[in-house]
Amino acid sequence: MGRFQGIDPQAVWLLAENRFRDSKSYYEEHKPEIREKVLLPLRDLQADLAPSMLRIDPRLVVDPNRNNSISRVRRDN
């Protein structure tokens, strides 16, 4: 079994609330929780999918720290 254990339902609410409030202060206040519940699980998912993706196309960049493969949560609110 891979590292990905699913997305906590609270993660969806955090993202929705972040979008609804549209403020840097809300994001900064909840940044550790967003990292734990959203970013880290998505990195685990990407790591689990990487071998399959590379079999499809070995030129794909599957490193979550490169080429913005996981979109930023906050972009100039």
mmCIF file of N, CA and C in Angstrom:
data_model
loop_
_atom_site.group_PDB
_atom_site.id
_atom_site.type_symbol
_atom_site.label_atom_id
_atom_site.label_comp_id
_atom_site.label_asym_id
_atom_site.label_seq_id
_atom_site.Cartn_x
_atom_site.Cartn_y
_atom_site.Cartn_z
ATOM 1 N N MET A 1 0.849 -1.195 0.000
ATOM 2 C CA MET A 1 0.000 0.000 0.000
ATOM 3 C C MET A 1 0.884 1.244 0.000
ATOM 4 N N GLY A 2 0.442 2.247 -0.705
ATOM 5 C CA GLY A 2 1.199 3.492 -0.821
ATOM 6 C C GLY A 2 1.034 4.385 0.393
ATOM 7 N N ARG A 3 1.582 5.554 0.267
ATOM 8 C CA ARG A 3 1.541 6.521 1.369
ATOM 9 C C ARG A 3 0.208 7.252 1.453
ATOM 10 N N PHE A 4 -0.479 7.406 0.314
ATOM 11 C CA PHE A 4 -1.723 8.184 0.287
ATOM 12 C C PHE A 4 -2.820 7.471 1.068
ATOM 13 N N GLN A 5 -3.386 8.166 2.040
ATOM 14 C CA GLN A 5 -4.442 7.602 2.880
ATOM 15 C C GLN A 5 -5.791 8.280 2.672
ATOM 16 N N GLY A 6 -5.892 9.107 1.644
ATOM 17 C CA GLY A 6 -7.142 9.795 1.370
ATOM 18 C C GLY A 6 -7.085 11.253 1.799
ATOM 19 N N ILE A 7 -8.139 11.950 1.455
ATOM 20 C CA ILE A 7 -8.266 13.367 1.802
ATOM 21 C C ILE A 7 -9.276 13.479 2.937
ATOM 22 N N ASP A 8 -8.879 14.129 3.993
ATOM 23 C CA ASP A 8 -9.765 14.375 5.129
ATOM 24 C C ASP A 8 -10.898 15.284 4.659
ATOM 25 N N PRO A 9 -12.144 14.944 4.962
ATOM 26 C CA PRO A 9 -13.257 15.827 4.564
ATOM 27 C C PRO A 9 -13.074 17.271 5.033
ATOM 28 N N GLN A 10 -12.392 17.461 6.148
ATOM 29 C CA GLN A 10 -12.136 18.809 6.652
ATOM 30 C C GLN A 10 -11.296 19.613 5.658
ATOM 31 N N ALA A 11 -10.487 18.943 4.864
ATOM 32 C CA ALA A 11 -9.645 19.628 3.886
ATOM 33 C C ALA A 11 -10.498 20.374 2.863
ATOM 34 N N VAL A 12 -11.581 19.752 2.448
ATOM 35 C CA VAL A 12 -12.470 20.396 1.477
ATOM 36 C C VAL A 12 -13.078 21.655 2.077
ATOM 37 N N TRP A 13 -13.486 21.559 3.346
ATOM 38 C CA TRP A 13 -14.054 22.740 4.014
ATOM 39 C C TRP A 13 -13.010 23.835 4.178
ATOM 40 N N LEU A 14 -11.787 23.460 4.497
ATOM 41 C CA LEU A 14 -10.723 24.461 4.620
ATOM 42 C C LEU A 14 -10.509 25.196 3.296
ATOM 43 N N LEU A 15 -10.462 24.443 2.212
ATOM 44 C CA LEU A 15 -10.265 25.072 0.905
ATOM 45 C C LEU A 15 -11.446 25.958 0.526
ATOM 46 N N ALA A 16 -12.650 25.486 0.816
ATOM 47 C CA ALA A 16 -13.841 26.281 0.503
ATOM 48 C C ALA A 16 -13.865 27.561 1.328
ATOM 49 N N GLU A 17 -13.563 27.437 2.599
ATOM 50 C CA GLU A 17 -13.558 28.622 3.475
ATOM 51 C C GLU A 17 -12.457 29.590 3.047
ATOM 52 N N ASN A 18 -11.304 29.070 2.673
ATOM 53 C CA ASN A 18 -10.220 29.914 2.189
ATOM 54 C C ASN A 18 -10.675 30.694 0.956
ATOM 55 N N ARG A 19 -11.368 30.027 0.066
ATOM 56 C CA ARG A 19 -11.864 30.680 -1.159
ATOM 57 C C ARG A 19 -12.948 31.709 -0.825
ATOM 58 N N PHE A 20 -13.853 31.332 0.081
ATOM 59 C CA PHE A 20 -14.958 32.219 0.445
ATOM 60 C C PHE A 20 -14.443 33.493 1.114
ATOM 61 N N ARG A 21 -13.513 33.335 2.033
ATOM 62 C CA ARG A 21 -12.988 34.500 2.758
ATOM 63 C C ARG A 21 -12.044 35.327 1.906
ATOM 64 N N ASP A 22 -11.327 34.663 1.011
ATOM 65 C CA ASP A 22 -10.449 35.355 0.062
ATOM 66 C C ASP A 22 -9.535 36.365 0.755
ATOM 67 N N SER A 23 -8.876 35.907 1.841
ATOM 68 C CA SER A 23 -8.007 36.844 2.562
ATOM 69 C C SER A 23 -6.699 36.171 2.956
ATOM 70 N N LYS A 24 -5.652 36.937 2.898
ATOM 71 C CA LYS A 24 -4.339 36.437 3.294
ATOM 72 C C LYS A 24 -4.349 36.094 4.781
ATOM 73 N N SER A 25 -5.033 36.885 5.589
ATOM 74 C CA SER A 25 -5.033 36.639 7.031
ATOM 75 C C SER A 25 -5.656 35.277 7.365
ATOM 76 N N TYR A 26 -6.761 34.921 6.693
ATOM 77 C CA TYR A 26 -7.372 33.604 6.936
ATOM 78 C C TYR A 26 -6.400 32.498 6.530
ATOM 79 N N TYR A 27 -5.798 32.652 5.367
ATOM 80 C CA TYR A 27 -4.852 31.645 4.888
ATOM 81 C C TYR A 27 -3.684 31.485 5.870
ATOM 82 N N GLU A 28 -3.089 32.590 6.279
ATOM 83 C CA GLU A 28 -1.944 32.518 7.183
ATOM 84 C C GLU A 28 -2.329 31.875 8.516
ATOM 85 N N GLU A 29 -3.513 32.187 9.004
ATOM 86 C CA GLU A 29 -3.985 31.625 10.275
ATOM 87 C C GLU A 29 -4.152 30.108 10.177
ATOM 88 N N HIS A 30 -4.564 29.615 9.009
ATOM 89 C CA HIS A 30 -4.856 28.190 8.827
ATOM 90 C C HIS A 30 -3.796 27.450 8.016
ATOM 91 N N LYS A 31 -2.704 28.109 7.724
ATOM 92 C CA LYS A 31 -1.662 27.529 6.872
ATOM 93 C C LYS A 31 -1.160 26.166 7.366
ATOM 94 N N PRO A 32 -0.848 25.998 8.659
ATOM 95 C CA PRO A 32 -0.377 24.677 9.103
ATOM 96 C C PRO A 32 -1.419 23.567 8.876
ATOM 97 N N GLU A 33 -2.675 23.889 9.120
ATOM 98 C CA GLU A 33 -3.750 22.912 8.936
ATOM 99 C C GLU A 33 -3.947 22.602 7.446
ATOM 100 N N ILE A 34 -3.860 23.620 6.596
ATOM 101 C CA ILE A 34 -3.979 23.411 5.156
ATOM 102 C C ILE A 34 -2.827 22.550 4.659
ATOM 103 N N ARG A 35 -1.642 22.807 5.163
ATOM 104 C CA ARG A 35 -0.477 21.991 4.778
ATOM 105 C C ARG A 35 -0.690 20.528 5.167
ATOM 106 N N GLU A 36 -1.136 20.310 6.414
ATOM 107 C CA GLU A 36 -1.314 18.952 6.914
ATOM 108 C C GLU A 36 -2.450 18.209 6.210
ATOM 109 N N LYS A 37 -3.572 18.878 5.982
ATOM 110 C CA LYS A 37 -4.762 18.202 5.464
ATOM 111 C C LYS A 37 -4.899 18.233 3.951
ATOM 112 N N VAL A 38 -4.188 19.161 3.284
ATOM 113 C CA VAL A 38 -4.323 19.291 1.830
ATOM 114 C C VAL A 38 -2.999 18.993 1.119
ATOM 115 N N LEU A 39 -1.997 19.780 1.402
ATOM 116 C CA LEU A 39 -0.750 19.683 0.650
ATOM 117 C C LEU A 39 -0.033 18.347 0.844
ATOM 118 N N LEU A 40 0.153 17.924 2.085
ATOM 119 C CA LEU A 40 0.882 16.681 2.325
ATOM 120 C C LEU A 40 0.166 15.457 1.747
ATOM 121 N N PRO A 41 -1.161 15.325 1.911
ATOM 122 C CA PRO A 41 -1.828 14.188 1.264
ATOM 123 C C PRO A 41 -1.725 14.226 -0.270
ATOM 124 N N LEU A 42 -1.774 15.417 -0.867
ATOM 125 C CA LEU A 42 -1.635 15.495 -2.328
ATOM 126 C C LEU A 42 -0.230 15.091 -2.759
ATOM 127 N N ARG A 43 0.767 15.432 -1.964
ATOM 128 C CA ARG A 43 2.134 14.994 -2.279
ATOM 129 C C ARG A 43 2.248 13.474 -2.177
ATOM 130 N N ASP A 44 1.597 12.894 -1.179
ATOM 131 C CA ASP A 44 1.600 11.435 -1.050
ATOM 132 C C ASP A 44 0.912 10.785 -2.254
ATOM 133 N N LEU A 45 -0.207 11.365 -2.673
ATOM 134 C CA LEU A 45 -0.911 10.844 -3.849
ATOM 135 C C LEU A 45 -0.024 10.925 -5.077
ATOM 136 N N GLN A 46 0.625 12.039 -5.255
ATOM 137 C CA GLN A 46 1.507 12.206 -6.406
ATOM 138 C C GLN A 46 2.648 11.191 -6.367
ATOM 139 N N ALA A 47 3.214 10.961 -5.195
ATOM 140 C CA ALA A 47 4.300 9.979 -5.062
ATOM 141 C C ALA A 47 3.805 8.579 -5.409
ATOM 142 N N ASP A 48 2.593 8.249 -4.989
ATOM 143 C CA ASP A 48 2.032 6.925 -5.291
ATOM 144 C C ASP A 48 1.747 6.756 -6.779
ATOM 145 N N LEU A 49 1.330 7.824 -7.438
ATOM 146 C CA LEU A 49 0.989 7.750 -8.868
ATOM 147 C C LEU A 49 2.207 7.869 -9.778
ATOM 148 N N ALA A 50 3.323 8.354 -9.253
ATOM 149 C CA ALA A 50 4.501 8.633 -10.080
ATOM 150 C C ALA A 50 4.964 7.435 -10.916
ATOM 151 N N PRO A 51 5.098 6.241 -10.343
ATOM 152 C CA PRO A 51 5.573 5.130 -11.170
ATOM 153 C C PRO A 51 4.656 4.839 -12.367
ATOM 154 N N SER A 52 3.359 4.879 -12.155
ATOM 155 C CA SER A 52 2.419 4.650 -13.258
ATOM 156 C C SER A 52 2.506 5.751 -14.294
ATOM 157 N N MET A 53 2.635 6.977 -13.825
ATOM 158 C CA MET A 53 2.732 8.105 -14.744
ATOM 159 C C MET A 53 3.997 8.010 -15.593
ATOM 160 N N LEU A 54 5.094 7.594 -14.967
ATOM 161 C CA LEU A 54 6.357 7.491 -15.697
ATOM 162 C C LEU A 54 6.343 6.337 -16.701
ATOM 163 N N ARG A 55 5.557 5.299 -16.428
ATOM 164 C CA ARG A 55 5.405 4.225 -17.421
ATOM 165 C C ARG A 55 4.661 4.742 -18.650
ATOM 166 N N ILE A 56 3.744 5.665 -18.450
ATOM 167 C CA ILE A 56 3.005 6.260 -19.568
ATOM 168 C C ILE A 56 3.921 7.167 -20.375
ATOM 169 N N ASP A 57 4.669 8.003 -19.663
ATOM 170 C CA ASP A 57 5.592 8.924 -20.337
ATOM 171 C C ASP A 57 6.754 9.231 -19.400
ATOM 172 N N PRO A 58 7.929 8.662 -19.660
ATOM 173 C CA PRO A 58 9.067 8.873 -18.769
ATOM 174 C C PRO A 58 9.575 10.312 -18.722
ATOM 175 N N ARG A 59 9.070 11.163 -19.595
ATOM 176 C CA ARG A 59 9.492 12.567 -19.586
ATOM 177 C C ARG A 59 8.672 13.424 -18.631
ATOM 178 N N LEU A 60 7.596 12.872 -18.082
ATOM 179 C CA LEU A 60 6.773 13.637 -17.149
ATOM 180 C C LEU A 60 7.575 14.007 -15.909
ATOM 181 N N VAL A 61 7.301 15.185 -15.393
ATOM 182 C CA VAL A 61 7.919 15.617 -14.141
ATOM 183 C C VAL A 61 6.952 15.239 -13.028
ATOM 184 N N VAL A 62 7.384 14.355 -12.156
ATOM 185 C CA VAL A 62 6.490 13.863 -11.109
ATOM 186 C C VAL A 62 6.922 14.295 -9.711
ATOM 187 N N ASP A 63 7.865 15.185 -9.626
ATOM 188 C CA ASP A 63 8.320 15.714 -8.347
ATOM 189 C C ASP A 63 7.379 16.845 -7.932
ATOM 190 N N PRO A 64 6.701 16.714 -6.777
ATOM 191 C CA PRO A 64 5.740 17.752 -6.377
ATOM 192 C C PRO A 64 6.391 19.097 -6.080
ATOM 193 N N ASN A 65 7.711 19.111 -5.945
ATOM 194 C CA ASN A 65 8.412 20.365 -5.669
ATOM 195 C C ASN A 65 8.857 21.074 -6.944
ATOM 196 N N ARG A 66 8.549 20.498 -8.095
ATOM 197 C CA ARG A 66 8.962 21.094 -9.361
ATOM 198 C C ARG A 66 7.752 21.355 -10.248
ATOM 199 N N ASN A 67 7.862 22.277 -11.094
ATOM 200 C CA ASN A 67 6.924 22.685 -12.156
ATOM 201 C C ASN A 67 5.471 22.854 -11.721
ATOM 202 N N ASN A 68 5.268 23.231 -10.473
ATOM 203 C CA ASN A 68 3.909 23.530 -9.984
ATOM 204 C C ASN A 68 2.929 22.398 -10.247
ATOM 205 N N SER A 69 3.363 21.174 -10.046
ATOM 206 C CA SER A 69 2.477 20.043 -10.292
ATOM 207 C C SER A 69 1.326 19.987 -9.287
ATOM 208 N N ILE A 70 1.494 20.622 -8.139
ATOM 209 C CA ILE A 70 0.393 20.813 -7.195
ATOM 210 C C ILE A 70 0.182 22.318 -7.107
ATOM 211 N N SER A 71 -1.002 22.750 -7.457
ATOM 212 C CA SER A 71 -1.278 24.188 -7.491
ATOM 213 C C SER A 71 -1.195 24.817 -6.106
ATOM 214 N N ARG A 72 -0.811 26.054 -6.077
ATOM 215 C CA ARG A 72 -0.760 26.794 -4.806
ATOM 216 C C ARG A 72 -2.176 27.023 -4.288
ATOM 217 N N VAL A 73 -2.319 26.991 -2.974
ATOM 218 C CA VAL A 73 -3.630 27.213 -2.361
ATOM 219 C C VAL A 73 -3.990 28.696 -2.397
ATOM 220 N N ARG A 74 -3.028 29.545 -2.131
ATOM 221 C CA ARG A 74 -3.310 30.984 -2.092
ATOM 222 C C ARG A 74 -2.541 31.672 -3.206
ATOM 223 N N ARG A 75 -3.276 32.383 -4.004
ATOM 224 C CA ARG A 75 -2.682 33.166 -5.096
ATOM 225 C C ARG A 75 -3.260 34.570 -5.044
ATOM 226 N N ASP A 76 -2.489 35.491 -4.547
ATOM 227 C CA ASP A 76 -2.859 36.905 -4.564
ATOM 228 C C ASP A 76 -4.341 37.142 -4.327
ATOM 229 N N ASN A 77 -4.800 36.751 -3.149
ATOM 230 C CA ASN A 77 -6.235 36.935 -2.820
ATOM 231 C C ASN A 77 -6.662 38.358 -3.021
#
